[in-house]
Tab-separated table of C-alpha atoms in Angstrom:
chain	number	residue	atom	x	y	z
A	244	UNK	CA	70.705	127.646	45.705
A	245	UNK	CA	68.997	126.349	42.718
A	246	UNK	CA	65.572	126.700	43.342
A	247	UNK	CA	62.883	123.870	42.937
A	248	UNK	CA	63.822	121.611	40.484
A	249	UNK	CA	61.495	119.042	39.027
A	250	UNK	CA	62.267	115.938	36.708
A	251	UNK	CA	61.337	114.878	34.196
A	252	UNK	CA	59.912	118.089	32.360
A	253	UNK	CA	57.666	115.898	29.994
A	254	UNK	CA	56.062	112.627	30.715
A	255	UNK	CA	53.942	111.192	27.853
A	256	UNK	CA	52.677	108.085	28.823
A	257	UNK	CA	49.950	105.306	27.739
A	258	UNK	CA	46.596	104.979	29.481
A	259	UNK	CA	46.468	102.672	32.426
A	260	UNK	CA	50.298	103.085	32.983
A	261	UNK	CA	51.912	104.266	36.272
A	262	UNK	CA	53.719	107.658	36.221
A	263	UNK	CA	56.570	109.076	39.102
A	264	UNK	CA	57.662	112.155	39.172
A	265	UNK	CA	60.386	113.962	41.392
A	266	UNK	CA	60.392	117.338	43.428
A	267	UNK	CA	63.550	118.755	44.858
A	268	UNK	CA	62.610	121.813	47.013
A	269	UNK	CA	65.286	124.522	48.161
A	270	UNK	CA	67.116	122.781	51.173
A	271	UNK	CA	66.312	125.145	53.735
A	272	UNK	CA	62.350	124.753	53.222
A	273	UNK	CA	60.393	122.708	55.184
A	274	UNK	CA	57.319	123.068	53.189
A	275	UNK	CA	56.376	121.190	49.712
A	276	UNK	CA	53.766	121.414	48.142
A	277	UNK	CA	51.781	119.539	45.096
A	278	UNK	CA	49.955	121.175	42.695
A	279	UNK	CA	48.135	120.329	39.363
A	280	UNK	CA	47.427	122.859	36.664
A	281	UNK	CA	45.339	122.732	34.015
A	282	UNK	CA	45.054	124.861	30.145
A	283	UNK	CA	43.595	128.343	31.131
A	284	UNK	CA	43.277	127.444	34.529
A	285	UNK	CA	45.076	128.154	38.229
A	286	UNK	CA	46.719	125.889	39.715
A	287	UNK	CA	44.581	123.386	41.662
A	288	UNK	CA	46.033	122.243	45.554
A	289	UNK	CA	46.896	118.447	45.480
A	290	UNK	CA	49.003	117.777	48.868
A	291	UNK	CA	51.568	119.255	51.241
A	292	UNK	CA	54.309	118.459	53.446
A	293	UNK	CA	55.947	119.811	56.561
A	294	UNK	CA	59.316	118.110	56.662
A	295	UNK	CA	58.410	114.170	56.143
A	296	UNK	CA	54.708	114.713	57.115
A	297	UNK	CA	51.876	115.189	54.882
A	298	UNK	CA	49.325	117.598	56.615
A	299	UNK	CA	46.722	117.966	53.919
A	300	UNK	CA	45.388	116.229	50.744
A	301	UNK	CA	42.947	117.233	48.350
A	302	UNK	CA	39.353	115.501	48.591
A	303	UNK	CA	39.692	115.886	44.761
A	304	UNK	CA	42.345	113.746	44.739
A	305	UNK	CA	41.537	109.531	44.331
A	306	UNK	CA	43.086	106.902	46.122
A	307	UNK	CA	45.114	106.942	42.682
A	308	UNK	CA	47.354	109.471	43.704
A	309	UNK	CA	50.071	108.999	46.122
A	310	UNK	CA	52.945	111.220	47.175
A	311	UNK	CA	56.007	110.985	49.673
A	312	UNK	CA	58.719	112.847	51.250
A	313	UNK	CA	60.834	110.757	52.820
A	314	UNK	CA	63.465	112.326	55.056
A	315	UNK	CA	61.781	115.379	54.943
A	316	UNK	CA	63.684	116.332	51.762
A	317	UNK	CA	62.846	116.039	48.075
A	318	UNK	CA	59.341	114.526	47.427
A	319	UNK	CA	57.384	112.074	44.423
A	320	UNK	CA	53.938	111.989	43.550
A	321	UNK	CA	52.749	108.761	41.477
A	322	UNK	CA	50.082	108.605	39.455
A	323	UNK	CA	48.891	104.636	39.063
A	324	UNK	CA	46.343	103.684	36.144
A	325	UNK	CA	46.373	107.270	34.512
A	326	UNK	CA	43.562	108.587	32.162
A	327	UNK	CA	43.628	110.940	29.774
A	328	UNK	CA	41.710	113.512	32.703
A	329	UNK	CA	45.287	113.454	34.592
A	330	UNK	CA	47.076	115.215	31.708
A	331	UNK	CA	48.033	118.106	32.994
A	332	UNK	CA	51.063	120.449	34.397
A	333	UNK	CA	51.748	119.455	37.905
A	334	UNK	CA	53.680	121.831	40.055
A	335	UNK	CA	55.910	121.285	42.787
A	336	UNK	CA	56.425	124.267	45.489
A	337	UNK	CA	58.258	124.705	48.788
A	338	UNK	CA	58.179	127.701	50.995
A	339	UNK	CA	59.492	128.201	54.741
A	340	UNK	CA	57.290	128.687	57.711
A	341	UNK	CA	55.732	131.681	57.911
A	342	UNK	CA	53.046	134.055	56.801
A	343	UNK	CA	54.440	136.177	54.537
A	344	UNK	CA	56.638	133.238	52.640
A	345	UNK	CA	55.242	132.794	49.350
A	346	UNK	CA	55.559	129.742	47.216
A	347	UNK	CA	58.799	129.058	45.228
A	348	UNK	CA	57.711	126.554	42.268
A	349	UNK	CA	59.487	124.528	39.629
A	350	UNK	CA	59.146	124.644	36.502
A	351	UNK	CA	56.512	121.376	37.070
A	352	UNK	CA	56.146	118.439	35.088
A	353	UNK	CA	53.612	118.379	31.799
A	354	UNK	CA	51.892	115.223	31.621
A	355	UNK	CA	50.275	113.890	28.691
A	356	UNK	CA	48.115	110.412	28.681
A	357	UNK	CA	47.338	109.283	25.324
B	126	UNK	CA	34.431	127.456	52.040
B	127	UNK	CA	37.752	129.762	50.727
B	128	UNK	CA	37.471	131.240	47.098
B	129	UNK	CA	39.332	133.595	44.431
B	130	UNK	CA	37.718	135.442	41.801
B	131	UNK	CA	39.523	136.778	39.176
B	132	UNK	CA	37.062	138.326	36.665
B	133	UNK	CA	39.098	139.706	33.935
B	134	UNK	CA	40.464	136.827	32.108
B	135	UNK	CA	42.806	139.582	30.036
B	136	UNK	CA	43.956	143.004	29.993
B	137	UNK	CA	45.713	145.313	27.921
B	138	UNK	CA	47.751	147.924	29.117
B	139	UNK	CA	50.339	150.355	26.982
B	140	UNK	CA	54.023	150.276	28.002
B	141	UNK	CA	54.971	153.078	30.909
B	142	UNK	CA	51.035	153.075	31.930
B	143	UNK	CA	49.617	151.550	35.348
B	144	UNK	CA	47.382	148.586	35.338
B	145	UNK	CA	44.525	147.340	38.312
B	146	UNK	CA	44.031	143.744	38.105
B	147	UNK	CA	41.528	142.884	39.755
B	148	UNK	CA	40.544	139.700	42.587
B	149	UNK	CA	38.155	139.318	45.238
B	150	UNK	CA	38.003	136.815	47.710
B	151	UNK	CA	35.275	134.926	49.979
B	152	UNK	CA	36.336	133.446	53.481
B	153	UNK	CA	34.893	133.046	57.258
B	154	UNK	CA	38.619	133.203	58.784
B	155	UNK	CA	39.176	136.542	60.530
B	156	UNK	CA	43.434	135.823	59.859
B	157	UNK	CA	44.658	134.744	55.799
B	158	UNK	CA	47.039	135.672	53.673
B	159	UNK	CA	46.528	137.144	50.111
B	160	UNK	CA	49.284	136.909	46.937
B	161	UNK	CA	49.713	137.922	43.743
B	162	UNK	CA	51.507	135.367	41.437
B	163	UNK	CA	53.607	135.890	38.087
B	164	UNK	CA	53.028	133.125	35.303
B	165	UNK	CA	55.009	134.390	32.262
B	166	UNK	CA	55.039	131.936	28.910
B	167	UNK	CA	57.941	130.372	29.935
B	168	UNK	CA	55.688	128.752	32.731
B	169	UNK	CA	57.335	128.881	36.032
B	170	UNK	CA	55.501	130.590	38.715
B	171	UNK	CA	57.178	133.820	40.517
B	172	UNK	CA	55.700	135.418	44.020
B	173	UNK	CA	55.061	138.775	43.621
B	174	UNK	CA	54.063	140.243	46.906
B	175	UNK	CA	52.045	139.328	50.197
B	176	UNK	CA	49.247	141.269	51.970
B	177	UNK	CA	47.885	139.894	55.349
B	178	UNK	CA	44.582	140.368	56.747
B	179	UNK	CA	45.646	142.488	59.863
B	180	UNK	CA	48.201	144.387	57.949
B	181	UNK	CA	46.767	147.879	57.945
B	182	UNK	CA	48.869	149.287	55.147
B	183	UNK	CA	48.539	148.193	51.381
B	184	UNK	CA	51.746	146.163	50.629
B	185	UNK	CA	54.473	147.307	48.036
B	186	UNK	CA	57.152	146.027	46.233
B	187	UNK	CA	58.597	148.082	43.634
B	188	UNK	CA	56.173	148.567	40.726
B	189	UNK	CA	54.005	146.248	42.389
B	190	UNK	CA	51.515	147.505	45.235
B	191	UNK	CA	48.081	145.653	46.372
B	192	UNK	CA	45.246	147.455	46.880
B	193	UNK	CA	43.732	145.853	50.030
B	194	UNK	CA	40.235	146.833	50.704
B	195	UNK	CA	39.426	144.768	53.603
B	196	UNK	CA	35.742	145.126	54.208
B	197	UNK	CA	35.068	144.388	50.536
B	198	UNK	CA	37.200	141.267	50.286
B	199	UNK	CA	39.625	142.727	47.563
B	200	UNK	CA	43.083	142.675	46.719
B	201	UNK	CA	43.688	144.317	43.498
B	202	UNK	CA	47.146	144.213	42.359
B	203	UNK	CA	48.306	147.417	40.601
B	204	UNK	CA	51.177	147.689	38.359
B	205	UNK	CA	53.203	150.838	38.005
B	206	UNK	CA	55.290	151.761	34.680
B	207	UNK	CA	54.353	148.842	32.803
B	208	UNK	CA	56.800	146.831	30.755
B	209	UNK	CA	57.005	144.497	27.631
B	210	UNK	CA	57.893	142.009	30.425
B	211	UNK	CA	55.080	142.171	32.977
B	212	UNK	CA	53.438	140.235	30.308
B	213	UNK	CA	52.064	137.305	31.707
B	214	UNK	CA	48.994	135.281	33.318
B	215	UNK	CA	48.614	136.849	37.012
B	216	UNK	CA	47.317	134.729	39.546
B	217	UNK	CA	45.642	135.909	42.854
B	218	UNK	CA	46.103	133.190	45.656
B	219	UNK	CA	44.880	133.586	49.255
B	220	UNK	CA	46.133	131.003	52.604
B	221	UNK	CA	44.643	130.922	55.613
B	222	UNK	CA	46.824	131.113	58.750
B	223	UNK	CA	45.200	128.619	60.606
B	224	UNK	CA	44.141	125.217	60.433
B	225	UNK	CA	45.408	124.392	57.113
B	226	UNK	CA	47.831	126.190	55.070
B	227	UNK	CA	47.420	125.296	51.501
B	228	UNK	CA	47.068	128.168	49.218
B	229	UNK	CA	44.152	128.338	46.887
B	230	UNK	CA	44.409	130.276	43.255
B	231	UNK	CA	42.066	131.994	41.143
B	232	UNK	CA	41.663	131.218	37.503
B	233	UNK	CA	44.245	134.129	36.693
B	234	UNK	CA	44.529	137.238	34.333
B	235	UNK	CA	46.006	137.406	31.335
B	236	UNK	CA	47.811	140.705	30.735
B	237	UNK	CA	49.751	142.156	27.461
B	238	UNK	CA	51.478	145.446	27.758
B	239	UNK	CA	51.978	146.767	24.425
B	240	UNK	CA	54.988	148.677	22.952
């Protein structure tokens, strides 16, 4: 198993532009998760998904931000008409069911909007 | 509403020494989760260890134990035999087990063991 794996590592992109990015959660984990992460900061709960359904989204989050898991396997979250407030590190996670699972993140995405 | 505070934003702490970092938490819901996060430079985020709110006994793993003091709403994460790699931003997280199950985070410690 190779863990969460998230593409691309670095997205620098142009205000107003529209911005995908990819989440591939360990197989055997039904539960993905979206997170954003600001400088200095923890990271900040976006969305989640239990197999292909998402449960819960963030009231912070505008109609701007979509994300998908299709199949129930890996997941995207775009970003349409970025500003330079969306740079950030977003982090993918996926855990099994459970109490006592904790997360297993990628390595997340850093983007920048210039 | 659920919330983490993490009020030393860093710590130092000499190699082979034990470290308390320290979180407490607010929340109505009588059954939740609480976790300790690693964060080291590199970025990617490693789970540490798990205490839930009925567990009567303070979780361990290895060097890392949590401190879970129920009735005060803390789960201090202590660190045994410090090393040049437990350097890192910690982060304390806490779930609830019911309705919901996103995690929330605190804004994280910053610890440097030193040589």
């Amino acid at each position: 198993d190779t863990g969460v794996s998230q593409d691309p590592r670095h997205k620098i992109t142009k205000r107003g532009q529209n911005v995908t990015f990819r989440c591939d959660p360990i197989s055997e984990h039904n539960r993905l998760y979206w997170y954003r992460q600001t400088l200095g900061q923890g990271p900040e709960f976006l969305t989640y998904f239990q197999n292909e359904a998402q449960l819960e989204k963030s009231r912070l989050l505008s109609d701007r931000f979509s994300a998908e898991r299709p199949k129930g396997s890996f997941s995207t979250l775009e970003i349409q008409r970025t500003e330079q407030g969306d740079s950030a590190m977003y982090l993918c996670a996926s855990s099994l069911l459970g109490q006592g699972n904790g997360y297993t993140f990628g390595s997340g995405t850093r983007l920048t909007v210039v | 509403a659920q919330k983490i505070t993490q009020t030393q934003p860093g710590m130092f702490v000499q190699e082979k020494e034990a470290v308390t970092l320290d979180c407490t938490y607010d929340t109505s819901d009588q059954s939740y989760g609480l976790f300790w996060y690693k964060q080291p430079s590199s970025g990617e985020m490693i789970f540490l260890i798990y205490q839930g709110s009925y567990d009567e006994q303070n979780a361990t793993e290895g060097r890392y134990s949590l401190n879970f003091q129920k009735a005060r709403k803390s789960a201090n994460l202590v660190i045994s035999a410090s090393q040049l790699g437990d350097s890192a931003m910690y982060f304390c997280a806490m779930r609830r087990n019911t309705g919901g199950f996103k995690t929330i985070f605190g804004a994280g410690t910053r610890l440097f063991v030193k040589a």
